[in-house]
Short mmCIF file of C-alpha atoms and ligand atoms in Angstrom, two decimals:
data_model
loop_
_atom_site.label_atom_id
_atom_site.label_comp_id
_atom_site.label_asym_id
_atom_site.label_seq_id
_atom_site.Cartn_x
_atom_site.Cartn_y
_atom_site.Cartn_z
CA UNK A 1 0.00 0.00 0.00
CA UNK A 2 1.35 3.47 -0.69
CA UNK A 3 1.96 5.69 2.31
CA UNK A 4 0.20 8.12 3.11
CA UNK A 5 2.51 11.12 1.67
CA UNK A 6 2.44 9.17 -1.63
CA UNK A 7 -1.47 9.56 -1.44
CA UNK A 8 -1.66 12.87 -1.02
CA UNK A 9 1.02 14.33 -2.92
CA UNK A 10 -1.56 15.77 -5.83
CA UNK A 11 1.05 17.19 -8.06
CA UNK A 12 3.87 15.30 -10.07
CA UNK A 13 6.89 18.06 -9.48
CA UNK A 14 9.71 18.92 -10.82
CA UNK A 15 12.42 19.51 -7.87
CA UNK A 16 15.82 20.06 -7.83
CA UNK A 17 18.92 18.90 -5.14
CA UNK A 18 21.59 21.35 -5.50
CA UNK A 19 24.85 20.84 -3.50
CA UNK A 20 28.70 20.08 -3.42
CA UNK A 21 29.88 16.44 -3.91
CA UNK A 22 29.15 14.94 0.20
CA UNK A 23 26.29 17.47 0.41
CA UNK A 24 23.61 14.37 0.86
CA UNK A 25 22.20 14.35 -2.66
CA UNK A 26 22.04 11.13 -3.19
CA UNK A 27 21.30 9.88 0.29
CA UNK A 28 18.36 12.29 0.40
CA UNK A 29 17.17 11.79 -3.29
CA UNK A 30 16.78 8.16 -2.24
CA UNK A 31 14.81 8.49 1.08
CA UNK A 32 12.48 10.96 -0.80
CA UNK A 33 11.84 8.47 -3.78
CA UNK A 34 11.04 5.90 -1.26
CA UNK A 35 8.91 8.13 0.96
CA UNK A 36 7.12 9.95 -2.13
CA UNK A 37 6.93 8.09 -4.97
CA UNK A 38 9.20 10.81 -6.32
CA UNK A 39 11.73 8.87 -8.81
CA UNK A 40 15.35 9.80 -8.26
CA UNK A 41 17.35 11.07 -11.09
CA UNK A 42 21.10 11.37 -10.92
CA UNK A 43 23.39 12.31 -13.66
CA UNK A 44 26.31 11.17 -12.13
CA UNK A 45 24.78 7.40 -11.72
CA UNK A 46 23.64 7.73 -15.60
CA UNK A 47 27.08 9.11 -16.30
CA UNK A 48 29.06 5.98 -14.43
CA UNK A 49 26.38 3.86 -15.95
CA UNK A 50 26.93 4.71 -19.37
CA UNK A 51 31.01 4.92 -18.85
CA UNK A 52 30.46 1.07 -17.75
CA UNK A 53 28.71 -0.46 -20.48
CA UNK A 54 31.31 1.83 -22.73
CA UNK A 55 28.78 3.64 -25.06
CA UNK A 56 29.78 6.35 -26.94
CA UNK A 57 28.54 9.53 -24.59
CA UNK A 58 30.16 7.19 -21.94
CA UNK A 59 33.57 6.79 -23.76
CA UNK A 60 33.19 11.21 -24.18
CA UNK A 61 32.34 11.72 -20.90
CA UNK A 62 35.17 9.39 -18.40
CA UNK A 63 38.42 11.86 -18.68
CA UNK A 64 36.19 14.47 -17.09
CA UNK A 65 34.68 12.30 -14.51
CA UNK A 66 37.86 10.65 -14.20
CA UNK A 67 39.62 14.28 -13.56
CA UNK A 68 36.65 15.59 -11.02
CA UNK A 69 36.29 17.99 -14.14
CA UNK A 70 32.37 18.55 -15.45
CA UNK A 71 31.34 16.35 -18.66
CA UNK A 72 30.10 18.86 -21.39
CA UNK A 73 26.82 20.30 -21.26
CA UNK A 74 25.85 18.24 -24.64
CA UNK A 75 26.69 14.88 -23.23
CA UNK A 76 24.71 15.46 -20.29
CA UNK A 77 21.88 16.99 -21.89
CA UNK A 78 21.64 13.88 -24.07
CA UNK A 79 21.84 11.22 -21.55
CA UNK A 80 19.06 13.31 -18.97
CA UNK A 81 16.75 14.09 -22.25
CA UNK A 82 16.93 9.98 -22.67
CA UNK A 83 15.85 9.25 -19.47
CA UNK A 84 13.10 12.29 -19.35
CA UNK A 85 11.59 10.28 -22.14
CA UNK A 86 10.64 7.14 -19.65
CA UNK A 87 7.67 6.73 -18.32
CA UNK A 88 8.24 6.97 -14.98
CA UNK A 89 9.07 10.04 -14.89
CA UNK A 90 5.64 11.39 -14.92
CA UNK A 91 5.10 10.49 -10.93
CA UNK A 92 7.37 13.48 -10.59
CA UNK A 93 11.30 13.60 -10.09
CA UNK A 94 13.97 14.88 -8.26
CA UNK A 95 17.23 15.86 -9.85
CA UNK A 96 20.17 14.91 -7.85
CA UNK A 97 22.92 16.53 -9.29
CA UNK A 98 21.51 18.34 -12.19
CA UNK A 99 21.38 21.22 -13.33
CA UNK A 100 25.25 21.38 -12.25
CA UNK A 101 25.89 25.08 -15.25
CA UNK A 102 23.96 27.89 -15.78
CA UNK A 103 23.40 26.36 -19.74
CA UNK A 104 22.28 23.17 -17.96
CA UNK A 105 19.78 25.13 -16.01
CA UNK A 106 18.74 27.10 -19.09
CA UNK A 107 18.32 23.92 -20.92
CA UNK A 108 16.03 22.07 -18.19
CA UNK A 109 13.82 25.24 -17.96
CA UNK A 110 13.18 24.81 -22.18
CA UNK A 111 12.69 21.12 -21.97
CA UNK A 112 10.28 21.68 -19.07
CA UNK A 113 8.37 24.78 -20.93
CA UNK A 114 7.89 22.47 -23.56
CA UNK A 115 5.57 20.05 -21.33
CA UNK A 116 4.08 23.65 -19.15
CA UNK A 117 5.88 22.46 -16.83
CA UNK A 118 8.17 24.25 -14.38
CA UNK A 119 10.65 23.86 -11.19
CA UNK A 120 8.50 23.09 -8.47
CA UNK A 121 11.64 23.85 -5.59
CA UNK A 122 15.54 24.27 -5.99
CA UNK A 123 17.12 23.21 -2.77
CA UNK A 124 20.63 23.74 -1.74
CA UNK A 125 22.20 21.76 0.58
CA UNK A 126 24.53 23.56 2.01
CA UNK A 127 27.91 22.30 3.89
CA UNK A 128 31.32 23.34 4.87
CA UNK A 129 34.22 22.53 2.55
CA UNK A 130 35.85 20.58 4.83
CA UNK A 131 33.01 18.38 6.02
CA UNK A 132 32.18 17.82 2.13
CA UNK A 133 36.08 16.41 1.91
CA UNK A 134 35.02 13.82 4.79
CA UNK A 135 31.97 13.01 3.49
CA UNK A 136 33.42 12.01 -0.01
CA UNK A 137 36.48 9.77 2.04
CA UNK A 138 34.77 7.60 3.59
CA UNK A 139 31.52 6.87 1.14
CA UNK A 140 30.92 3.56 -0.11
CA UNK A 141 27.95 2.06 -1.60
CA UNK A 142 26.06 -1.24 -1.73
CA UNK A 143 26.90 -3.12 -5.14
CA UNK A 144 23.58 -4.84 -5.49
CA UNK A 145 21.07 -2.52 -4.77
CA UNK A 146 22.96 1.29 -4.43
CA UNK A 147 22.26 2.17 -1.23
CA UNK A 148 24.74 4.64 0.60
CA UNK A 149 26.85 3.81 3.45
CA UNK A 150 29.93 5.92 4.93
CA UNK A 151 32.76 4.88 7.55
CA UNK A 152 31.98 7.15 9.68
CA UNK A 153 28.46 8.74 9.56
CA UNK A 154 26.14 5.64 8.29
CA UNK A 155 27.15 2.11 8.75
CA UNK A 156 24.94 -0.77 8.43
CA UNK A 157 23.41 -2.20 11.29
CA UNK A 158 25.16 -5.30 10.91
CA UNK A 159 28.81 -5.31 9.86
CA UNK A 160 29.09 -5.96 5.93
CA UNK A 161 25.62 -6.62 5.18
CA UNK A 162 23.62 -4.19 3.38
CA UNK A 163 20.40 -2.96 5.38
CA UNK A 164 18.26 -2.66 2.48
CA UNK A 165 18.47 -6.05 0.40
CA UNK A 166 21.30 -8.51 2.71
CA UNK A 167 23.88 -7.77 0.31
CA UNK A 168 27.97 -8.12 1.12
CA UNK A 169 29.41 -6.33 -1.78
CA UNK A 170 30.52 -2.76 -1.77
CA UNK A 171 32.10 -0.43 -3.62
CA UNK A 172 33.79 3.17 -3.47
CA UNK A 173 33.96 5.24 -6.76
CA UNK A 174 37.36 5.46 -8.38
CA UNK A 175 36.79 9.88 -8.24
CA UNK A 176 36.63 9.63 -3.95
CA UNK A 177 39.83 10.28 -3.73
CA UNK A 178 41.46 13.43 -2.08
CA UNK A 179 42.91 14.80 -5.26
CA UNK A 180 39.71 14.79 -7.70
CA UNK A 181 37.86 15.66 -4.63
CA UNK A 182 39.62 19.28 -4.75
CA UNK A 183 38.58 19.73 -8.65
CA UNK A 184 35.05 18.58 -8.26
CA UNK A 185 34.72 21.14 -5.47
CA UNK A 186 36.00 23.63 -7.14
CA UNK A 187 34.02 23.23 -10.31
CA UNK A 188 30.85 23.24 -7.75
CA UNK A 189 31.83 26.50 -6.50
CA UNK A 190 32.85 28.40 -10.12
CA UNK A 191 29.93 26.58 -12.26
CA UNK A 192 27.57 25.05 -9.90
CA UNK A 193 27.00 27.36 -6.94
CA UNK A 194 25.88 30.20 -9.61
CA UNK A 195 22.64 27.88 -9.76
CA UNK A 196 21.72 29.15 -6.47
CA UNK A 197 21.35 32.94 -7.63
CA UNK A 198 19.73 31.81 -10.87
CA UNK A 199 16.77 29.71 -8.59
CA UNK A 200 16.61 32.40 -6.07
CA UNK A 201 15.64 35.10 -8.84
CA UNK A 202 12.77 32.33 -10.01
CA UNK A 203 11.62 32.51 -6.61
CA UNK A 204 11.46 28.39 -6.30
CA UNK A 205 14.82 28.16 -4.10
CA UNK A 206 14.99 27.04 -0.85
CA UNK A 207 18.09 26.37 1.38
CA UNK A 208 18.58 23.39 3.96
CA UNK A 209 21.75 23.07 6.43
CA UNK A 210 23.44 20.32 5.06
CA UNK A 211 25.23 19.82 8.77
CA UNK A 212 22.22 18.07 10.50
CA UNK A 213 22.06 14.14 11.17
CA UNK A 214 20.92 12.46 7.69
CA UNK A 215 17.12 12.20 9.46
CA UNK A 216 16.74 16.06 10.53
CA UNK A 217 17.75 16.74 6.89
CA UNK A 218 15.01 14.71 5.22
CA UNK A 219 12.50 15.39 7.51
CA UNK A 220 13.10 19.13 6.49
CA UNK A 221 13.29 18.06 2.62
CA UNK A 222 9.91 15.84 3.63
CA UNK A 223 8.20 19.37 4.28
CA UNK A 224 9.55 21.47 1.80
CA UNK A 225 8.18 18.81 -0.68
CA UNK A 226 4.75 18.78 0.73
CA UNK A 227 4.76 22.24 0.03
CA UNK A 228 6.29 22.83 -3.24
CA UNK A 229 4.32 19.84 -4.28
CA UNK A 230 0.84 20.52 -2.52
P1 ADP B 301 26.18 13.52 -2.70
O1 ADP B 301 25.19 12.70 -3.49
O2 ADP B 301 25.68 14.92 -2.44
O3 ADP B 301 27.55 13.52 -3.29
P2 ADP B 301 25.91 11.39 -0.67
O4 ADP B 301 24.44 11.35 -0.43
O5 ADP B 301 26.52 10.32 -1.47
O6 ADP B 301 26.31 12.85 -1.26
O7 ADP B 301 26.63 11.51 0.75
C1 ADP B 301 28.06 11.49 0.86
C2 ADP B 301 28.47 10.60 2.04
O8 ADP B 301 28.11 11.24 3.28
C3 ADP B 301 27.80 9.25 2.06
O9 ADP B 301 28.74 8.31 2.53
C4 ADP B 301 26.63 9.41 3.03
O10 ADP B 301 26.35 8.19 3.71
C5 ADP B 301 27.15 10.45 4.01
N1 ADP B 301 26.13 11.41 4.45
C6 ADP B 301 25.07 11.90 3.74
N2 ADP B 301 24.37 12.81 4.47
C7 ADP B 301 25.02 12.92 5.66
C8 ADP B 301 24.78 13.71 6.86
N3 ADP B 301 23.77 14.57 6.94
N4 ADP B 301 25.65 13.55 7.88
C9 ADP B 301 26.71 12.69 7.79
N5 ADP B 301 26.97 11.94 6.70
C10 ADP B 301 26.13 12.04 5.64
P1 ADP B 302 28.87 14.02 -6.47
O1 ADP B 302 28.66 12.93 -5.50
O2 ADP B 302 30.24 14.55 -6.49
O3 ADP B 302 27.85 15.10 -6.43
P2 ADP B 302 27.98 12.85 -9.03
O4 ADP B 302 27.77 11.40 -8.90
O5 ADP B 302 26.79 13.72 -9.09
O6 ADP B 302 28.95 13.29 -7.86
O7 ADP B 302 28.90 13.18 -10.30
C1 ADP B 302 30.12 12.51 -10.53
C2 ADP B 302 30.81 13.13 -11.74
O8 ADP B 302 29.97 12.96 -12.89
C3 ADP B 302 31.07 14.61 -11.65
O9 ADP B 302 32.31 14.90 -11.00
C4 ADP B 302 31.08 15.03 -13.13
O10 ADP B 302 32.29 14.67 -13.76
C5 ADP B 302 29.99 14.13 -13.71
N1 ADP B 302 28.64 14.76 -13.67
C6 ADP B 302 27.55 14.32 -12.98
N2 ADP B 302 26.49 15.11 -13.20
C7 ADP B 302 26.91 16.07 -14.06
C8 ADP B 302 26.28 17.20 -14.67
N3 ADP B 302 25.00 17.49 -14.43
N4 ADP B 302 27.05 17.97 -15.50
C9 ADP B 302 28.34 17.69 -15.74
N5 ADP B 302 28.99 16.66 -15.20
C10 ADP B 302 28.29 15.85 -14.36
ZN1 ZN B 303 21.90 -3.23 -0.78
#
């Protein structure tokens, strides 16, 4: 049986998870996909996906991922306009990770327009540099099902074994290291962080300390949802 946000969520949104790499994008996406029926979109899991099963955009876009650099606009465009084109998209979606440029942005808001369709809520989650360096160490993810784990912050309840579907295998991405970590934030601060002016003049942005436990921070996201979605 859905739950009871599911059933009264009336709108199928468009809404948006800006933040640095560690912000909680991912983590967050998830727990609002499960909790809303919302289906979680992430670039950067497209982008690794596509770089695995070596397709052509995937072949393109690895030196940049590779370098903690940004894949070109074009690439990404391609691979998100794909998966817009699914049909389960039309419960309603939230970006994790994209828009991540200004042209990205600009690009969403056309495709959108297209459909009369609009941002519902932009929300930055927003943490210290050096927490966001932490964050990124000691992340590791389940192989079999994706959920996120890290050394510190979120380990499963039993030692090795994934809480969500028993699984034993885990994996850290190749880019967690401490030297792409320092490009990747700084291409969030000179081409990403702009986003957060461009939402704010829309007057659909809405900004979340990234510092709480993982629960305060959904619970906030949980409400700002219900809103923007209501
Ligand atoms: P992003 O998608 O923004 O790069 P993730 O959701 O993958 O970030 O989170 C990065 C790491 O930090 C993961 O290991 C995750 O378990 C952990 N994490 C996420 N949110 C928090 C939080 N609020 N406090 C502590 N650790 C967190
Ligand atoms: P993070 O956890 O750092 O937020 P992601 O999984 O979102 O990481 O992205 C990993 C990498 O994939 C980025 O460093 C970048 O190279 C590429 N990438 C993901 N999304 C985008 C995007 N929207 N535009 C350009 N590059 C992207
Ligand atoms: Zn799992």
């Amino acid at each position: 049986m859905p739950d009871a946000d599911t059933q009264t969520r009336t709108k199928p949104a468009v809404l948006i998870l800006l933040g640095p790499p560690g912000a909680g994008k991912g983590t967050q996406a998830r727990m609002l996909q499960e909790r809303f029926g919302l289906v979680q979109l992430s670039t950067g899991d497209l982008l690794r996906a596509a770089v695995k099963a070596e397709t052509e955009a995937g072949k393109r876009a690895k030196a940049a991922m590779d370098s903690g650099g940004l894949v070109s606009d074009e690439i990404v465009l391609a691979i998100l306009k794909d998966r817009m084109q699914e049909p389960d998209v039309a419960r309603g979606v939230i970006l994790d990770g994209f828009p991540r440029t200004t042209g990205q942005a600009e690009a969403l808001d056309a495709l959108l327009s297209e459909e009369g369709k609009t941002v519902a809520a932009a929300i930055s989650i927003e943490v210290d540099d050096d927490a966001m360096v932490r964050r990124v160490s000691g992340r590791y993810t389940c192989a079999n099902c994706g959920e996120g784990y890290h050394d510190e912050f979120k380990q499963p309840a039993k030692a090795g074994v994934c809480d969500k579907c028993g699984g034993t295998e885990f994996t850290r991405r190749a880019d967690d290291n401490a030297e792409t970590v320092k490009a990747r934030l700084s291409a969030y601060h000179a081409q990403t962080a702009p986003l957060i002016a461009y939402y704010e003049a829309r007057g659909v942005l809405e900004r979340v300390d990234g510092m709480g436990s993982i629960d305060a921070i959904a619970t906030e996201l949980g409400d700002i949802v219900k809103q923007a979605t209501a």
